[in-house]
Structure formats: C-alpha cells, structure tokens
PDB file of C-alpha atoms in Angstrom:
ATOM      1  CA  MET A 297    -109.521  90.971 128.379  1.00  0.00           C
ATOM      2  CA  THR A 298    -108.516  94.592 127.877  1.00  0.00           C
ATOM      3  CA  THR A 299    -108.805  97.708 129.942  1.00  0.00           C
ATOM      4  CA  ALA A 300    -108.704 101.252 128.659  1.00  0.00           C
ATOM      5  CA  THR A 301    -107.503 103.662 131.311  1.00  0.00           C
ATOM      6  CA  PRO A 302    -108.372 107.357 131.727  1.00  0.00           C
ATOM      7  CA  SER A 303    -104.802 108.537 131.925  1.00  0.00           C
ATOM      8  CA  ARG A 304    -101.369 107.183 132.553  1.00  0.00           C
ATOM      9  CA  SER A 305    -100.964 109.070 135.801  1.00  0.00           C
ATOM     10  CA  ARG A 306    -104.247 107.796 137.256  1.00  0.00           C
ATOM     11  CA  PHE A 307    -103.399 104.214 136.307  1.00  0.00           C
ATOM     12  CA  ARG A 308    -100.025 104.474 138.020  1.00  0.00           C
ATOM     13  CA  ALA A 309    -101.674 105.792 141.144  1.00  0.00           C
ATOM     14  CA  ARG A 310    -103.841 102.655 141.361  1.00  0.00           C
ATOM     15  CA  THR A 311    -101.144  99.991 140.958  1.00  0.00           C
ATOM     16  CA  GLY A 312     -97.454  99.998 141.734  1.00  0.00           C
ATOM     17  CA  GLU A 313     -96.569  97.619 138.922  1.00  0.00           C
ATOM     18  CA  ALA A 314     -98.102  99.859 136.307  1.00  0.00           C
ATOM     19  CA  ALA A 315     -95.443 102.452 137.052  1.00  0.00           C
ATOM     20  CA  ALA A 316     -92.994 100.206 135.199  1.00  0.00           C
ATOM     21  CA  THR A 317     -95.348  99.493 132.321  1.00  0.00           C
ATOM     22  CA  GLY A 318     -94.924 101.073 128.953  1.00  0.00           C
ATOM     23  CA  GLY A 319     -97.406 101.602 126.182  1.00  0.00           C
ATOM     24  CA  GLU A 320     -97.196 105.315 125.422  1.00  0.00           C
ATOM     25  CA  SER A 321     -94.222 104.924 123.070  1.00  0.00           C
ATOM     26  CA  ARG A 322     -94.337 104.289 119.346  1.00  0.00           C
ATOM     27  CA  PHE A 323     -93.392 100.669 120.001  1.00  0.00           C
ATOM     28  CA  TYR A 324     -97.017 100.180 121.080  1.00  0.00           C
ATOM     29  CA  ASP A 325     -98.169 101.430 117.657  1.00  0.00           C
ATOM     30  CA  LEU A 326     -95.639  99.287 115.776  1.00  0.00           C
ATOM     31  CA  VAL A 327     -96.777  96.148 117.564  1.00  0.00           C
ATOM     32  CA  ALA A 328    -100.416  96.975 116.831  1.00  0.00           C
ATOM     33  CA  LEU A 329     -99.540  97.530 113.158  1.00  0.00           C
ATOM     34  CA  ALA A 330     -97.650  94.222 112.952  1.00  0.00           C
ATOM     35  CA  LEU A 331    -100.490  92.297 114.591  1.00  0.00           C
ATOM     36  CA  GLY A 332    -102.993  93.925 112.259  1.00  0.00           C
ATOM     37  CA  ARG A 333    -100.988  92.881 109.197  1.00  0.00           C
ATOM     38  CA  TYR A 334    -100.637  89.357 110.542  1.00  0.00           C
ATOM     39  CA  VAL A 335    -104.409  89.118 110.989  1.00  0.00           C
ATOM     40  CA  ARG A 336    -105.157  90.424 107.501  1.00  0.00           C
ATOM     41  CA  ALA A 337    -102.665  87.988 105.982  1.00  0.00           C
ATOM     42  CA  ARG A 338    -104.067  84.994 107.863  1.00  0.00           C
ATOM     43  CA  PHE A 339    -107.812  85.694 108.031  1.00  0.00           C
ATOM     44  CA  ARG A 340    -110.589  87.464 106.216  1.00  0.00           C
ATOM     45  CA  VAL A 341    -111.936  89.603 109.045  1.00  0.00           C
ATOM     46  CA  ARG A 342    -115.322  91.287 109.047  1.00  0.00           C
ATOM     47  CA  VAL A 343    -116.331  93.369 112.081  1.00  0.00           C
ATOM     48  CA  LEU A 344    -120.057  93.126 112.744  1.00  0.00           C
ATOM     49  CA  GLY A 345    -122.358  95.270 114.845  1.00  0.00           C
ATOM     50  CA  ALA A 346    -122.412  98.926 115.763  1.00  0.00           C
ATOM     51  CA  PRO A 347    -119.100 100.827 115.813  1.00  0.00           C
ATOM     52  CA  LEU A 348    -117.292 100.386 119.106  1.00  0.00           C
ATOM     53  CA  GLU A 349    -116.370 103.546 120.953  1.00  0.00           C
ATOM     54  CA  LEU A 350    -114.134 103.137 123.973  1.00  0.00           C
ATOM     55  CA  ARG A 351    -114.935 105.657 126.658  1.00  0.00           C
ATOM     56  CA  HIS A 352    -112.469 106.060 129.503  1.00  0.00           C
ATOM     57  CA  PRO A 353    -112.505 104.295 131.822  1.00  0.00           C
ATOM     58  CA  SER A 354    -113.929 101.168 130.243  1.00  0.00           C
ATOM     59  CA  LEU A 355    -113.408  97.419 130.443  1.00  0.00           C
ATOM     60  CA  VAL A 356    -113.595  95.087 127.462  1.00  0.00           C
ATOM     61  CA  VAL A 357    -113.991  91.374 128.211  1.00  0.00           C
ATOM     62  CA  SER A 358    -113.876  88.700 125.521  1.00  0.00           C
ATOM     63  CA  SER A 359    -113.834  84.936 125.242  1.00  0.00           C
ATOM     64  CA  HIS A 360    -110.380  83.438 124.732  1.00  0.00           C
ATOM     65  CA  ARG A 361    -110.194  80.324 122.574  1.00  0.00           C
ATOM     66  CA  SER A 362    -106.839  80.453 120.775  1.00  0.00           C
ATOM     67  CA  ASP A 363    -103.538  82.293 120.528  1.00  0.00           C
ATOM     68  CA  ASP A 364    -104.919  84.242 117.573  1.00  0.00           C
ATOM     69  CA  ASP A 365    -107.491  85.985 119.777  1.00  0.00           C
ATOM     70  CA  VAL A 366    -105.107  88.741 120.855  1.00  0.00           C
ATOM     71  CA  PRO A 367    -104.020  89.752 117.322  1.00  0.00           C
ATOM     72  CA  LEU A 368    -107.683  89.736 116.255  1.00  0.00           C
ATOM     73  CA  LEU A 369    -108.709  91.909 119.181  1.00  0.00           C
ATOM     74  CA  VAL A 370    -105.853  94.344 118.664  1.00  0.00           C
ATOM     75  CA  ALA A 371    -106.661  94.646 114.952  1.00  0.00           C
ATOM     76  CA  ALA A 372    -110.309  95.333 115.773  1.00  0.00           C
ATOM     77  CA  LEU A 373    -109.801  97.613 118.782  1.00  0.00           C
ATOM     78  CA  TYR A 374    -106.860  99.796 117.785  1.00  0.00           C
ATOM     79  CA  ARG A 375    -108.721 102.078 115.397  1.00  0.00           C
ATOM     80  CA  ALA A 376    -111.798 102.161 117.643  1.00  0.00           C
ATOM     81  CA  ALA A 377    -109.622 103.226 120.574  1.00  0.00           C
ATOM     82  CA  HIS A 378    -107.309 105.660 118.783  1.00  0.00           C
ATOM     83  CA  GLY A 379    -108.626 106.577 115.345  1.00  0.00           C
ATOM     84  CA  PRO A 380    -106.452 106.506 112.194  1.00  0.00           C
ATOM     85  CA  LEU A 381    -103.674 108.362 114.044  1.00  0.00           C
ATOM     86  CA  ARG A 382    -103.267 107.395 117.665  1.00  0.00           C
ATOM     87  CA  ARG A 383    -104.766 109.622 120.279  1.00  0.00           C
ATOM     88  CA  GLY A 384    -105.534 109.095 123.935  1.00  0.00           C
ATOM     89  CA  PRO A 385    -104.006 106.623 126.382  1.00  0.00           C
ATOM     90  CA  ALA A 386    -102.930 103.129 125.435  1.00  0.00           C
ATOM     91  CA  VAL A 387    -105.251 100.157 125.809  1.00  0.00           C
ATOM     92  CA  HIS A 388    -103.931  98.001 128.646  1.00  0.00           C
ATOM     93  CA  PHE A 389    -104.034  94.212 128.431  1.00  0.00           C
ATOM     94  CA  VAL A 390    -104.276  91.607 131.156  1.00  0.00           C
ATOM     95  CA  VAL A 391    -101.928  88.793 130.134  1.00  0.00           C
ATOM     96  CA  ARG A 392    -101.526  85.312 131.559  1.00  0.00           C
ATOM     97  CA  ASP A 393     -98.442  85.345 133.718  1.00  0.00           C
ATOM     98  CA  ASP A 394     -96.535  82.437 132.145  1.00  0.00           C
ATOM     99  CA  LEU A 395     -95.947  84.607 129.065  1.00  0.00           C
ATOM    100  CA  PHE A 396     -93.580  86.607 131.304  1.00  0.00           C
ATOM    101  CA  GLU A 397     -91.526  83.479 132.096  1.00  0.00           C
ATOM    102  CA  PRO A 398     -88.108  83.127 130.426  1.00  0.00           C
ATOM    103  CA  GLY A 399     -88.233  80.193 128.051  1.00  0.00           C
ATOM    104  CA  PHE A 400     -91.871  80.679 127.040  1.00  0.00           C
ATOM    105  CA  PHE A 401     -91.060  80.276 123.345  1.00  0.00           C
ATOM    106  CA  ALA A 402     -89.030  77.165 124.107  1.00  0.00           C
ATOM    107  CA  GLY A 403     -91.665  75.457 126.216  1.00  0.00           C
ATOM    108  CA  TYR A 404     -95.104  76.581 125.126  1.00  0.00           C
ATOM    109  CA  PRO A 405     -95.296  76.069 121.316  1.00  0.00           C
ATOM    110  CA  ARG A 406     -95.812  72.527 120.085  1.00  0.00           C
ATOM    111  CA  GLY A 407     -93.592  70.828 117.554  1.00  0.00           C
ATOM    112  CA  VAL A 408     -90.424  72.855 118.167  1.00  0.00           C
ATOM    113  CA  PRO A 409     -87.274  70.728 117.687  1.00  0.00           C
ATOM    114  CA  ARG A 410     -85.289  70.123 120.847  1.00  0.00           C
ATOM    115  CA  ARG A 411     -82.193  71.840 119.479  1.00  0.00           C
ATOM    116  CA  LEU A 412     -84.220  75.008 118.870  1.00  0.00           C
ATOM    117  CA  ARG A 413     -85.789  74.708 122.320  1.00  0.00           C
ATOM    118  CA  ARG A 414     -82.314  74.788 123.840  1.00  0.00           C
ATOM    119  CA  LEU A 415     -81.522  77.979 121.930  1.00  0.00           C
ATOM    120  CA  LEU A 416     -84.821  79.619 122.900  1.00  0.00           C
ATOM    121  CA  TRP A 417     -84.684  78.653 126.572  1.00  0.00           C
ATOM    122  CA  PRO A 418     -82.846  81.820 127.766  1.00  0.00           C
ATOM    123  CA  VAL A 419     -85.137  84.081 125.720  1.00  0.00           C
ATOM    124  CA  GLY A 420     -87.905  85.946 127.516  1.00  0.00           C
ATOM    125  CA  VAL A 421     -90.298  88.692 126.435  1.00  0.00           C
ATOM    126  CA  GLY A 422     -91.349  89.623 129.958  1.00  0.00           C
ATOM    127  CA  PRO A 423     -89.168  92.774 130.132  1.00  0.00           C
ATOM    128  CA  VAL A 424     -90.556  93.969 126.784  1.00  0.00           C
ATOM    129  CA  LEU A 425     -94.144  93.401 127.889  1.00  0.00           C
ATOM    130  CA  ARG A 426     -93.575  95.199 131.181  1.00  0.00           C
ATOM    131  CA  ARG A 427     -91.516  98.168 130.027  1.00  0.00           C
ATOM    132  CA  HIS A 428     -92.613  98.864 126.484  1.00  0.00           C
ATOM    133  CA  LEU A 429     -96.153  97.503 126.175  1.00  0.00           C
ATOM    134  CA  PRO A 430     -99.143  97.990 128.490  1.00  0.00           C
ATOM    135  CA  CYS A 431     -99.351  94.360 129.639  1.00  0.00           C
ATOM    136  CA  HIS A 432    -100.084  93.207 133.180  1.00  0.00           C
ATOM    137  CA  PRO A 433     -99.586  89.593 134.336  1.00  0.00           C
ATOM    138  CA  ALA A 434    -102.496  87.727 135.899  1.00  0.00           C
ATOM    139  CA  ALA A 435    -102.264  84.367 137.647  1.00  0.00           C
ATOM    140  CA  TRP A 436    -104.846  81.614 137.618  1.00  0.00           C
ATOM    141  CA  PRO A 437    -106.417  81.282 141.081  1.00  0.00           C
ATOM    142  CA  ASN A 438    -105.923  77.511 141.450  1.00  0.00           C
ATOM    143  CA  ALA A 439    -103.595  76.527 138.625  1.00  0.00           C
ATOM    144  CA  ALA A 440    -100.179  77.414 137.240  1.00  0.00           C
ATOM    145  CA  ARG A 441     -97.602  76.244 134.750  1.00  0.00           C
ATOM    146  CA  LEU A 442     -95.318  73.501 136.022  1.00  0.00           C
ATOM    147  CA  VAL A 443     -92.248  75.610 135.226  1.00  0.00           C
ATOM    148  CA  GLN A 444     -93.413  78.291 137.671  1.00  0.00           C
ATOM    149  CA  LEU A 445     -93.571  75.843 140.566  1.00  0.00           C
ATOM    150  CA  LEU A 446     -90.177  74.338 139.751  1.00  0.00           C
ATOM    151  CA  ARG A 447     -88.480  77.728 139.434  1.00  0.00           C
ATOM    152  CA  ALA A 448     -89.830  78.681 142.837  1.00  0.00           C
ATOM    153  CA  HIS A 449     -88.307  75.519 144.403  1.00  0.00           C
ATOM    154  CA  PRO A 450     -85.049  74.840 142.500  1.00  0.00           C
ATOM    155  CA  ASP A 451     -83.358  72.882 145.306  1.00  0.00           C
ATOM    156  CA  VAL A 452     -86.306  70.696 146.310  1.00  0.00           C
ATOM    157  CA  PRO A 453     -86.334  67.041 145.179  1.00  0.00           C
ATOM    158  CA  LEU A 454     -88.807  66.479 142.357  1.00  0.00           C
ATOM    159  CA  GLU A 455     -90.402  63.579 144.231  1.00  0.00           C
ATOM    160  CA  GLU A 456     -91.340  65.932 147.066  1.00  0.00           C
ATOM    161  CA  LEU A 457     -92.943  68.405 144.686  1.00  0.00           C
ATOM    162  CA  LEU A 458     -94.740  66.358 142.066  1.00  0.00           C
ATOM    163  CA  SER A 459     -97.196  63.519 141.799  1.00  0.00           C
ATOM    164  CA  MET A 460     -96.206  60.568 139.640  1.00  0.00           C
ATOM    165  CA  PRO A 461     -98.223  61.665 136.549  1.00  0.00           C
ATOM    166  CA  LEU A 462     -96.185  64.889 136.512  1.00  0.00           C
ATOM    167  CA  LEU A 463     -92.902  63.269 137.506  1.00  0.00           C
ATOM    168  CA  ASP A 464     -92.900  60.327 135.069  1.00  0.00           C
ATOM    169  CA  PRO A 465     -92.448  62.339 131.825  1.00  0.00           C
ATOM    170  CA  LEU A 466     -89.503  64.221 133.333  1.00  0.00           C
ATOM    171  CA  GLN A 467     -87.804  61.005 134.462  1.00  0.00           C
ATOM    172  CA  THR A 468     -88.451  59.364 131.084  1.00  0.00           C
ATOM    173  CA  ARG A 469     -86.871  62.326 129.299  1.00  0.00           C
ATOM    174  CA  GLY A 470     -83.935  62.100 131.711  1.00  0.00           C
ATOM    175  CA  ASP A 471     -83.436  58.444 130.758  1.00  0.00           C
ATOM    176  CA  VAL A 472     -83.365  59.420 127.080  1.00  0.00           C
ATOM    177  CA  LEU A 473     -80.792  62.123 127.793  1.00  0.00           C
ATOM    178  CA  GLY A 474     -78.705  59.849 129.992  1.00  0.00           C
ATOM    179  CA  ARG A 475     -79.133  61.854 133.175  1.00  0.00           C
ATOM    180  CA  LEU A 476     -81.415  61.315 136.140  1.00  0.00           C
ATOM    181  CA  PRO A 477     -83.094  64.532 137.345  1.00  0.00           C
ATOM    182  CA  ARG A 478     -83.366  64.672 141.128  1.00  0.00           C
ATOM    183  CA  LEU A 479     -83.897  68.343 141.982  1.00  0.00           C
ATOM    184  CA  ALA A 480     -86.208  70.836 140.341  1.00  0.00           C
ATOM    185  CA  ARG A 481     -83.206  72.718 138.939  1.00  0.00           C
ATOM    186  CA  ASP A 482     -82.133  69.580 137.045  1.00  0.00           C
ATOM    187  CA  VAL A 483     -85.016  69.941 134.564  1.00  0.00           C
ATOM    188  CA  LEU A 484     -84.957  73.718 134.146  1.00  0.00           C
ATOM    189  CA  ASP A 485     -83.323  73.783 130.730  1.00  0.00           C
ATOM    190  CA  GLY A 486     -84.239  73.557 127.080  1.00  0.00           C
ATOM    191  CA  ASP A 487     -84.023  69.750 126.924  1.00  0.00           C
ATOM    192  CA  PHE A 488     -87.096  69.532 129.168  1.00  0.00           C
ATOM    193  CA  ALA A 489     -88.816  72.730 128.026  1.00  0.00           C
ATOM    194  CA  ASP A 490     -91.786  71.102 126.286  1.00  0.00           C
ATOM    195  CA  LEU A 491     -92.600  69.161 129.474  1.00  0.00           C
ATOM    196  CA  LEU A 492     -92.603  72.245 131.698  1.00  0.00           C
ATOM    197  CA  TRP A 493     -95.617  74.150 130.347  1.00  0.00           C
ATOM    198  CA  PRO A 494     -98.549  71.874 131.280  1.00  0.00           C
ATOM    199  CA  VAL A 495    -101.133  73.493 133.523  1.00  0.00           C
ATOM    200  CA  VAL A 496    -101.027  71.947 136.990  1.00  0.00           C
ATOM    201  CA  GLU A 497    -103.791  72.345 139.534  1.00  0.00           C
ATOM    202  CA  ARG A 498    -103.305  72.848 143.224  1.00  0.00           C
ATOM    203  CA  ALA A 499    -104.694  69.385 144.055  1.00  0.00           C
ATOM    204  CA  GLU A 500    -101.965  67.711 141.946  1.00  0.00           C
ATOM    205  CA  LEU A 501     -99.096  69.038 144.073  1.00  0.00           C
ATOM    206  CA  ASN A 502     -97.563  68.179 147.403  1.00  0.00           C
ATOM    207  CA  GLU A 503     -99.996  69.725 149.864  1.00  0.00           C
ATOM    208  CA  THR A 504     -97.515  71.401 152.229  1.00  0.00           C
ATOM    209  CA  VAL A 505     -95.290  72.874 149.515  1.00  0.00           C
ATOM    210  CA  ALA A 506     -98.196  73.838 147.273  1.00  0.00           C
ATOM    211  CA  ASP A 507    -100.159  75.621 150.005  1.00  0.00           C
ATOM    212  CA  GLU A 508     -97.178  77.768 150.988  1.00  0.00           C
ATOM    213  CA  TRP A 509     -96.288  78.549 147.374  1.00  0.00           C
ATOM    214  CA  TRP A 510     -99.850  79.392 146.375  1.00  0.00           C
ATOM    215  CA  SER A 511    -100.153  81.789 149.303  1.00  0.00           C
ATOM    216  CA  ARG A 512     -96.997  83.629 148.255  1.00  0.00           C
ATOM    217  CA  ARG A 513     -97.956  83.554 144.573  1.00  0.00           C
ATOM    218  CA  HIS A 514    -101.215  85.408 145.085  1.00  0.00           C
ATOM    219  CA  LEU A 515     -99.618  88.043 147.288  1.00  0.00           C
ATOM    220  CA  GLN A 516     -97.194  89.106 144.536  1.00  0.00           C
TER     221      GLN A 516
END
C-alpha cells in the first residue's frame, strides 16, 4: 500500500508521527535506485496497461504476496511518480510495524545460522525508516509478532503470557541451550530470535494481559 501526499507540510499537519519521517532527501532516491536494480537483476519485469499517473493526493493499494512486492512496486512507481529526475513529494509507504522492531533481520528471515542471528539481534532499521524514508508503521488489528508482546512485558512469567503451543518451542530451545527461560526477557536475544517472529492472534494469549496490551497498542 502506498500513499502519495500533496506536500510535506500538509502531511505533517495531519499526523504527528510524520513530522519525524524523512523521504525528501537523496537517500530516498538511492534506495529507489537500489531496489530497481535488484528487481531488474532478479526478474524480467514488464509493466502492462495504461501509463500510471499519480495525482496528489492519491492512494495506491496492491495485493501483498511476498517480500519482493515492495521492490517491484518501487521499481514500477518511482518513474511514474517522479519522472526521470525526481520531482514532487515523496511517495509514502505504509509498512508493517514489526519491520521497525530491533532484531528483525535476526528473527524474520528463515535459514539464518544462530551465530549470525546473535550478531544481527541488536540491529534495527526502524530509525532509518522513520527519519530518512517515508515509511509509517501499521499494526494488524487482531494479531502481532510474538516478539512485540514479549518486549512489552519483559518481567512477566512466560507461562502467564503464552499458551502451550507458543511456550513449548521456547522451552525446548532453552533445554538445548542449557538454560530454562522463565520471564519474557529471558528469550529476548539472538538465540531465540527465529522463534519470536510468528504471528500470534489475540485469542492465543492470556486474556487479561492481551486485552490490556491490545488496547494500548492501538492507541499508539
């Protein structure tokens, strides 16, 4: 999903978070260029249909089936939005909020060795997305990543937070590592990273804790 805004000042007037969002710098153009080159190296892309002209304000909504959707969209939209040399305001993107979580590259990708996960755990791209690119986090209405719940309740026992299907993999990993995780903070590191990015639904969580957390989450 992308939104093209009429001007930076008008967008800032509508949302407080946008005041801290970048996108007018040349970093925006460099990222678009890099994504375009990635797409051309990986795919043979052919844009069909009438030329797309973005008029401000406008909203572009697309299906989302894989992690390659964003590079494909950027490669297709950049020239339509800005021409050969950029003009006009940046195209703003709504981004799922777990991408702003530190440790995303340790927990989300599959097949990453545990040693590399430990190194990647402190790394986060959230500040870059917020300050230098026009990206705005959006939360699922009734689901979240497990890591988000645990970070919000670091001192709560895992058994009070999680159902057994969510708790068992963490305890099994703890047995392998030779340590028994009791509190949420005990699993917030790179050794557990690959187990922290499943999507959990509201019904899977402790009702009292989940209801309070979900209420706060959607007020942010």
